[in-house]
Short mmCIF file of C-alpha atoms in Angstrom, two decimals:
data_model
loop_
_atom_site.label_atom_id
_atom_site.label_comp_id
_atom_site.label_asym_id
_atom_site.label_seq_id
_atom_site.Cartn_x
_atom_site.Cartn_y
_atom_site.Cartn_z
CA UNK Q 52 -1.71 -42.03 -116.34
CA UNK Q 53 -4.33 -44.73 -116.35
CA UNK Q 54 -4.88 -44.16 -112.65
CA UNK Q 55 -5.48 -40.47 -113.29
CA UNK Q 56 -7.94 -41.25 -116.07
CA UNK Q 57 -9.79 -43.70 -113.84
CA UNK Q 58 -10.01 -41.16 -111.02
CA UNK Q 59 -11.24 -38.59 -113.52
CA UNK Q 60 -13.98 -40.95 -114.73
CA UNK Q 61 -15.00 -41.73 -111.15
CA UNK Q 62 -15.27 -38.02 -110.37
CA UNK Q 63 -17.27 -37.49 -113.56
CA UNK Q 64 -19.62 -40.34 -112.63
CA UNK Q 65 -20.03 -38.89 -109.14
CA UNK Q 66 -20.84 -35.52 -110.68
CA UNK Q 67 -23.39 -37.13 -112.99
CA UNK Q 68 -24.93 -38.95 -110.05
CA UNK Q 69 -25.21 -35.68 -108.17
CA UNK Q 70 -27.00 -34.11 -111.12
CA UNK Q 71 -29.28 -37.07 -111.65
CA UNK Q 72 -30.16 -37.81 -108.04
CA UNK Q 73 -33.24 -35.81 -107.16
CA UNK Q 74 -33.19 -34.15 -110.55
CA UNK Q 75 -36.32 -33.15 -112.42
CA UNK Q 76 -37.33 -35.63 -115.08
CA UNK Q 77 -38.50 -34.37 -118.47
CA UNK Q 78 -41.73 -35.86 -119.80
CA UNK Q 79 -42.82 -36.46 -123.38
CA UNK Q 80 -46.04 -37.89 -124.81
CA UNK Q 81 -46.75 -40.02 -127.85
CA UNK Q 82 -49.68 -38.34 -129.68
CA UNK Q 83 -50.53 -41.59 -131.46
CA UNK Q 84 -50.84 -43.53 -128.20
CA UNK Q 85 -52.86 -40.71 -126.64
CA UNK Q 86 -55.33 -40.88 -129.55
CA UNK Q 87 -55.35 -44.69 -129.34
CA UNK Q 88 -56.20 -44.48 -125.64
CA UNK Q 89 -59.18 -42.25 -126.46
CA UNK Q 90 -60.39 -44.65 -129.16
CA UNK Q 91 -60.18 -47.52 -126.67
CA UNK Q 92 -62.05 -45.49 -124.04
CA UNK Q 93 -64.84 -44.60 -126.47
CA UNK Q 94 -65.15 -48.15 -127.82
CA UNK Q 95 -65.15 -49.53 -124.26
CA UNK Q 96 -67.93 -47.08 -123.37
CA UNK Q 97 -69.97 -48.08 -126.44
CA UNK Q 98 -69.41 -51.76 -125.66
CA UNK Q 99 -70.58 -51.18 -122.09
CA UNK Q 100 -73.77 -49.47 -123.28
CA UNK Q 101 -74.42 -52.26 -125.78
CA UNK Q 102 -73.72 -55.11 -123.36
CA UNK Q 103 -75.97 -53.51 -120.76
CA UNK Q 104 -78.85 -54.11 -123.15
CA UNK Q 105 -77.96 -57.78 -123.49
CA UNK Q 106 -77.86 -58.23 -119.71
CA UNK Q 107 -81.23 -56.49 -119.36
CA UNK Q 108 -82.90 -58.58 -122.08
CA UNK Q 109 -81.48 -61.95 -121.02
CA UNK Q 110 -82.62 -64.36 -118.33
CA UNK Q 111 -81.20 -67.33 -116.47
CA UNK Q 112 -77.79 -68.63 -117.50
CA UNK Q 113 -77.59 -66.28 -120.49
CA UNK Q 114 -77.96 -63.31 -118.17
CA UNK Q 115 -75.05 -64.49 -116.02
CA UNK Q 116 -72.91 -65.15 -119.08
CA UNK Q 117 -73.50 -61.64 -120.39
CA UNK Q 118 -72.92 -60.15 -116.94
CA UNK Q 119 -69.57 -61.82 -116.30
CA UNK Q 120 -68.44 -61.85 -119.93
CA UNK Q 121 -69.45 -58.24 -120.33
CA UNK Q 122 -67.66 -57.26 -117.12
CA UNK Q 123 -64.49 -58.97 -118.38
CA UNK Q 124 -64.59 -57.25 -121.79
CA UNK Q 125 -65.58 -53.86 -120.40
CA UNK Q 126 -63.03 -54.08 -117.57
CA UNK Q 127 -60.28 -55.04 -120.00
CA UNK Q 128 -61.20 -52.06 -122.17
CA UNK Q 129 -61.08 -49.59 -119.27
CA UNK Q 130 -57.80 -51.03 -117.96
CA UNK Q 131 -56.26 -51.09 -121.43
CA UNK Q 132 -57.10 -47.44 -121.96
CA UNK Q 133 -55.20 -46.54 -118.79
CA UNK Q 134 -52.29 -48.85 -119.62
CA UNK Q 135 -51.93 -47.44 -123.13
CA UNK Q 136 -52.21 -43.96 -121.63
CA UNK Q 137 -49.28 -44.76 -119.34
CA UNK Q 138 -47.33 -46.16 -122.28
CA UNK Q 139 -47.86 -42.82 -124.03
CA UNK Q 140 -45.64 -41.21 -121.41
CA UNK Q 141 -41.87 -41.38 -121.68
CA UNK Q 142 -39.49 -40.00 -119.06
CA UNK Q 143 -36.10 -38.59 -119.98
CA UNK Q 144 -33.13 -37.44 -117.90
CA UNK Q 145 -30.27 -35.63 -119.63
CA UNK Q 146 -31.45 -37.02 -122.95
CA UNK Q 147 -31.59 -40.59 -121.69
CA UNK Q 148 -34.94 -42.40 -121.59
CA UNK Q 149 -35.81 -43.79 -118.18
CA UNK Q 150 -36.35 -47.54 -118.32
CA UNK Q 151 -39.69 -48.85 -117.06
CA UNK Q 152 -40.78 -52.22 -115.76
CA UNK Q 153 -44.02 -53.47 -114.25
CA UNK Q 154 -44.85 -55.57 -111.22
CA UNK Q 155 -47.01 -58.36 -112.66
CA UNK Q 156 -49.12 -59.16 -109.54
CA UNK Q 157 -49.95 -55.48 -109.00
CA UNK Q 158 -50.75 -55.07 -112.71
CA UNK Q 159 -53.08 -58.09 -112.59
CA UNK Q 160 -54.72 -56.59 -109.49
CA UNK Q 161 -55.44 -53.39 -111.42
CA UNK Q 162 -57.11 -55.47 -114.17
CA UNK Q 163 -59.28 -57.28 -111.61
CA UNK Q 164 -60.31 -53.96 -110.05
CA UNK Q 165 -61.42 -52.72 -113.48
CA UNK Q 166 -63.44 -55.89 -114.08
CA UNK Q 167 -65.00 -55.63 -110.62
CA UNK Q 168 -66.05 -52.04 -111.30
CA UNK Q 169 -67.56 -53.16 -114.62
CA UNK Q 170 -69.48 -55.97 -112.92
CA UNK Q 171 -70.97 -53.45 -110.46
CA UNK Q 172 -71.97 -51.24 -113.39
CA UNK Q 173 -73.64 -53.99 -115.43
CA UNK Q 174 -75.42 -55.43 -112.40
CA UNK Q 175 -76.74 -52.00 -111.44
CA UNK Q 176 -78.11 -51.14 -114.88
CA UNK Q 177 -79.65 -54.60 -115.34
CA UNK Q 178 -82.05 -54.13 -112.43
CA UNK Q 179 -85.71 -53.38 -113.09
CA UNK Q 180 -85.43 -49.89 -111.66
CA UNK Q 181 -82.62 -47.50 -110.80
CA UNK Q 182 -83.49 -44.47 -108.73
CA UNK Q 183 -81.36 -41.65 -107.40
CA UNK Q 184 -80.48 -43.71 -104.33
CA UNK Q 185 -79.07 -46.61 -106.35
CA UNK Q 186 -77.24 -44.21 -108.65
CA UNK Q 187 -75.79 -42.32 -105.68
CA UNK Q 188 -74.41 -45.57 -104.26
CA UNK Q 189 -73.25 -47.39 -107.40
CA UNK Q 190 -71.77 -44.31 -109.11
CA UNK Q 191 -69.21 -43.48 -106.40
CA UNK Q 192 -68.36 -47.17 -105.93
CA UNK Q 193 -67.64 -47.54 -109.63
CA UNK Q 194 -65.79 -44.21 -109.83
CA UNK Q 195 -63.58 -44.94 -106.83
CA UNK Q 196 -62.87 -48.42 -108.21
CA UNK Q 197 -61.80 -46.96 -111.58
CA UNK Q 198 -59.60 -44.39 -109.85
CA UNK Q 199 -58.19 -47.17 -107.68
CA UNK Q 200 -57.44 -49.19 -110.80
CA UNK Q 201 -55.59 -46.21 -112.28
CA UNK Q 202 -53.41 -45.56 -109.25
CA UNK Q 203 -52.83 -49.27 -108.68
CA UNK Q 204 -51.60 -49.46 -112.26
CA UNK Q 205 -49.22 -46.57 -111.64
CA UNK Q 206 -48.03 -48.24 -108.43
CA UNK Q 207 -47.07 -51.26 -110.55
CA UNK Q 208 -44.50 -49.18 -112.44
CA UNK Q 209 -40.89 -50.04 -111.56
CA UNK Q 210 -38.28 -47.43 -112.47
CA UNK Q 211 -35.42 -45.44 -110.98
CA UNK Q 212 -37.72 -42.46 -110.55
CA UNK Q 213 -39.56 -41.14 -107.53
CA UNK Q 214 -43.19 -40.12 -108.04
CA UNK Q 215 -44.44 -37.12 -106.06
CA UNK Q 216 -48.18 -36.53 -105.92
CA UNK Q 217 -50.27 -33.38 -105.98
CA UNK Q 218 -53.12 -34.65 -103.83
CA UNK Q 219 -55.48 -31.85 -104.82
CA UNK Q 220 -55.22 -32.99 -108.45
CA UNK Q 221 -55.53 -36.63 -107.32
CA UNK Q 222 -58.79 -35.70 -105.59
CA UNK Q 223 -59.98 -33.94 -108.75
CA UNK Q 224 -59.28 -37.07 -110.82
CA UNK Q 225 -61.35 -39.16 -108.38
CA UNK Q 226 -64.25 -36.69 -108.64
CA UNK Q 227 -64.05 -36.86 -112.44
CA UNK Q 228 -64.13 -40.67 -112.25
CA UNK Q 229 -67.21 -40.59 -110.01
CA UNK Q 230 -69.02 -38.06 -112.21
CA UNK Q 231 -68.20 -40.07 -115.34
CA UNK Q 232 -69.43 -43.25 -113.66
CA UNK Q 233 -72.75 -41.69 -112.63
CA UNK Q 234 -73.34 -40.46 -116.19
CA UNK Q 235 -72.29 -43.83 -117.64
CA UNK Q 236 -74.67 -45.76 -115.36
CA UNK Q 237 -77.57 -43.44 -116.16
CA UNK Q 238 -77.01 -43.69 -119.92
CA UNK Q 239 -76.50 -47.46 -119.80
CA UNK Q 240 -79.77 -47.88 -117.87
CA UNK Q 241 -81.69 -45.72 -120.35
CA UNK Q 242 -80.20 -47.19 -123.53
CA UNK Q 243 -80.52 -50.74 -122.25
CA UNK Q 244 -84.29 -50.32 -122.47
CA UNK Q 245 -84.43 -48.41 -125.76
CA UNK Q 246 -85.05 -49.98 -129.17
CA UNK Q 247 -84.71 -48.77 -132.74
CA UNK Q 248 -81.91 -47.44 -134.93
CA UNK Q 249 -81.85 -44.11 -133.10
CA UNK Q 250 -80.64 -46.00 -130.03
CA UNK Q 251 -77.31 -46.81 -131.68
CA UNK Q 252 -76.78 -43.24 -132.88
CA UNK Q 253 -77.38 -41.94 -129.36
CA UNK Q 254 -75.13 -44.65 -127.95
CA UNK Q 255 -72.36 -43.59 -130.32
CA UNK Q 256 -72.61 -39.94 -129.30
CA UNK Q 257 -72.78 -40.88 -125.62
CA UNK Q 258 -69.74 -43.17 -125.99
CA UNK Q 259 -67.68 -40.35 -127.52
CA UNK Q 260 -68.62 -38.06 -124.62
CA UNK Q 261 -67.92 -40.80 -122.07
CA UNK Q 262 -64.57 -41.43 -123.77
CA UNK Q 263 -63.63 -37.80 -123.16
CA UNK Q 264 -64.59 -38.18 -119.48
CA UNK Q 265 -62.62 -41.41 -119.05
CA UNK Q 266 -59.54 -39.99 -120.79
CA UNK Q 267 -59.94 -36.78 -118.80
CA UNK Q 268 -59.83 -38.74 -115.55
CA UNK Q 269 -56.73 -40.65 -116.66
CA UNK Q 270 -54.67 -37.69 -117.82
CA UNK Q 271 -55.76 -35.61 -114.83
CA UNK Q 272 -54.41 -38.42 -112.66
CA UNK Q 273 -51.19 -38.46 -114.69
CA UNK Q 274 -50.90 -34.69 -114.29
CA UNK Q 275 -51.01 -35.17 -110.51
CA UNK Q 276 -47.61 -36.86 -110.67
CA UNK Q 277 -44.20 -35.23 -110.87
CA UNK Q 278 -40.98 -37.19 -111.18
CA UNK Q 279 -37.43 -37.03 -109.83
CA UNK Q 280 -34.55 -39.34 -110.79
CA UNK Q 281 -33.07 -41.40 -107.97
CA UNK Q 282 -30.20 -43.45 -109.37
CA UNK Q 283 -28.18 -42.87 -112.54
CA UNK Q 284 -27.06 -46.49 -112.66
CA UNK Q 285 -30.67 -47.70 -112.77
CA UNK Q 286 -32.13 -45.05 -115.09
CA UNK Q 287 -31.39 -47.16 -118.16
CA UNK Q 288 -32.81 -50.37 -116.67
CA UNK Q 289 -36.19 -51.60 -117.88
CA UNK Q 290 -38.02 -51.50 -121.17
CA UNK Q 291 -36.93 -48.97 -123.83
CA UNK Q 292 -37.37 -49.97 -127.47
CA UNK Q 293 -40.37 -52.15 -126.61
CA UNK Q 294 -42.05 -49.44 -124.54
CA UNK Q 295 -44.15 -47.99 -127.37
CA UNK Q 296 -44.67 -51.33 -129.10
CA UNK Q 297 -46.10 -52.74 -125.86
CA UNK Q 298 -48.67 -49.95 -125.82
CA UNK Q 299 -49.61 -50.59 -129.44
CA UNK Q 300 -49.82 -54.33 -128.84
CA UNK Q 301 -52.07 -54.03 -125.81
CA UNK Q 302 -54.18 -51.35 -127.48
CA UNK Q 303 -54.89 -53.19 -130.72
CA UNK Q 304 -55.45 -56.49 -128.90
CA UNK Q 305 -58.06 -54.77 -126.74
CA UNK Q 306 -59.77 -53.28 -129.80
CA UNK Q 307 -60.08 -56.82 -131.17
CA UNK Q 308 -61.55 -58.12 -127.90
CA UNK Q 309 -64.08 -55.27 -127.73
CA UNK Q 310 -64.92 -55.79 -131.40
CA UNK Q 311 -65.53 -59.48 -130.75
CA UNK Q 312 -67.80 -58.60 -127.81
CA UNK Q 313 -69.82 -56.25 -130.03
CA UNK Q 314 -70.15 -58.88 -132.76
CA UNK Q 315 -71.33 -61.45 -130.20
CA UNK Q 316 -73.82 -58.94 -128.79
CA UNK Q 317 -75.12 -58.10 -132.28
CA UNK Q 318 -75.59 -61.77 -133.18
CA UNK Q 319 -77.33 -62.50 -129.88
CA UNK Q 320 -79.65 -59.52 -130.36
CA UNK Q 321 -80.46 -60.69 -133.91
CA UNK Q 322 -81.17 -64.26 -132.81
CA UNK Q 323 -83.33 -62.99 -129.95
CA UNK Q 324 -85.34 -60.83 -132.38
CA UNK Q 325 -85.80 -63.80 -134.72
CA UNK Q 326 -86.92 -65.97 -131.81
CA UNK Q 327 -89.47 -63.34 -130.74
CA UNK Q 328 -90.78 -63.06 -134.29
CA UNK Q 329 -91.07 -66.85 -134.58
CA UNK Q 330 -92.88 -67.08 -131.24
CA UNK Q 331 -95.25 -64.32 -132.33
CA UNK Q 332 -96.07 -66.19 -135.57
CA UNK Q 333 -96.63 -69.46 -133.69
CA UNK Q 334 -98.87 -67.71 -131.20
CA UNK Q 335 -100.85 -66.12 -134.04
CA UNK Q 336 -101.25 -69.51 -135.74
CA UNK Q 337 -102.44 -71.09 -132.50
CA UNK Q 338 -105.00 -68.33 -132.02
CA UNK Q 339 -106.18 -68.75 -135.63
CA UNK Q 340 -106.53 -72.51 -135.13
CA UNK Q 341 -108.50 -71.98 -131.93
CA UNK Q 342 -110.85 -69.55 -133.66
CA UNK Q 343 -111.30 -71.96 -136.58
CA UNK Q 344 -112.06 -74.88 -134.27
CA UNK Q 345 -114.61 -72.82 -132.33
CA UNK Q 346 -116.34 -71.70 -135.53
CA UNK Q 347 -116.33 -75.24 -136.86
#
């Protein structure tokens, strides 16, 4: 009797494996994480526009600090948006959530690619001039790097699911990344040399638009993928309960980092303005003393 039950279970497991192997995986999205990814994208865009101004208006060591520090903060923001966007996706087979893991070295590589793309962006907009030629070179480089970061991040995913790509949609996502990068570089160059309160209003509007472009690239890239289960025994392996919490943790930590970068930029801009005002007063006093000595 027990032998018959065991054989029955084995046959049932074999049947389940047959259903699962090569089966279509159902996808579901977390609306909260999708919205969080957009907020991160917009804040990262605003931070990039703001930090571009600090790089432009700094010299010497301060310029290098803002360039590399800004690239790190901006790159982390872009990468985090994509990571949170991936966390927003859950895969299910026959009602069971597919476990996910991540290859750490490949994940770190995707972060470094994002930071490298950000460094290219900040260096480009910090130059004295940026013509169509520079924009035509730097824009595609940055866009391809961002797309590379996205697909490297997806390659870091470890799960019992096969990813099949629609390469036409992949190409479209790369074009969106390039177009968004060209617009971002142009706006960062313009706003980096603009002063006044209107600058920050325009930066805010531009950041919201750029956020849509960045998110559009990401979810277009995600739409290029379709999934098929490979192994029933491995479907449940990986992260489950912590899947969403990991996205929230990374997302809110990134918001704090970007917020810190904006505070540092604001303080530096304020101190620079105070220094300019003090230098102007000292120069005026020196001129007044020179005039007084000449008249005396």
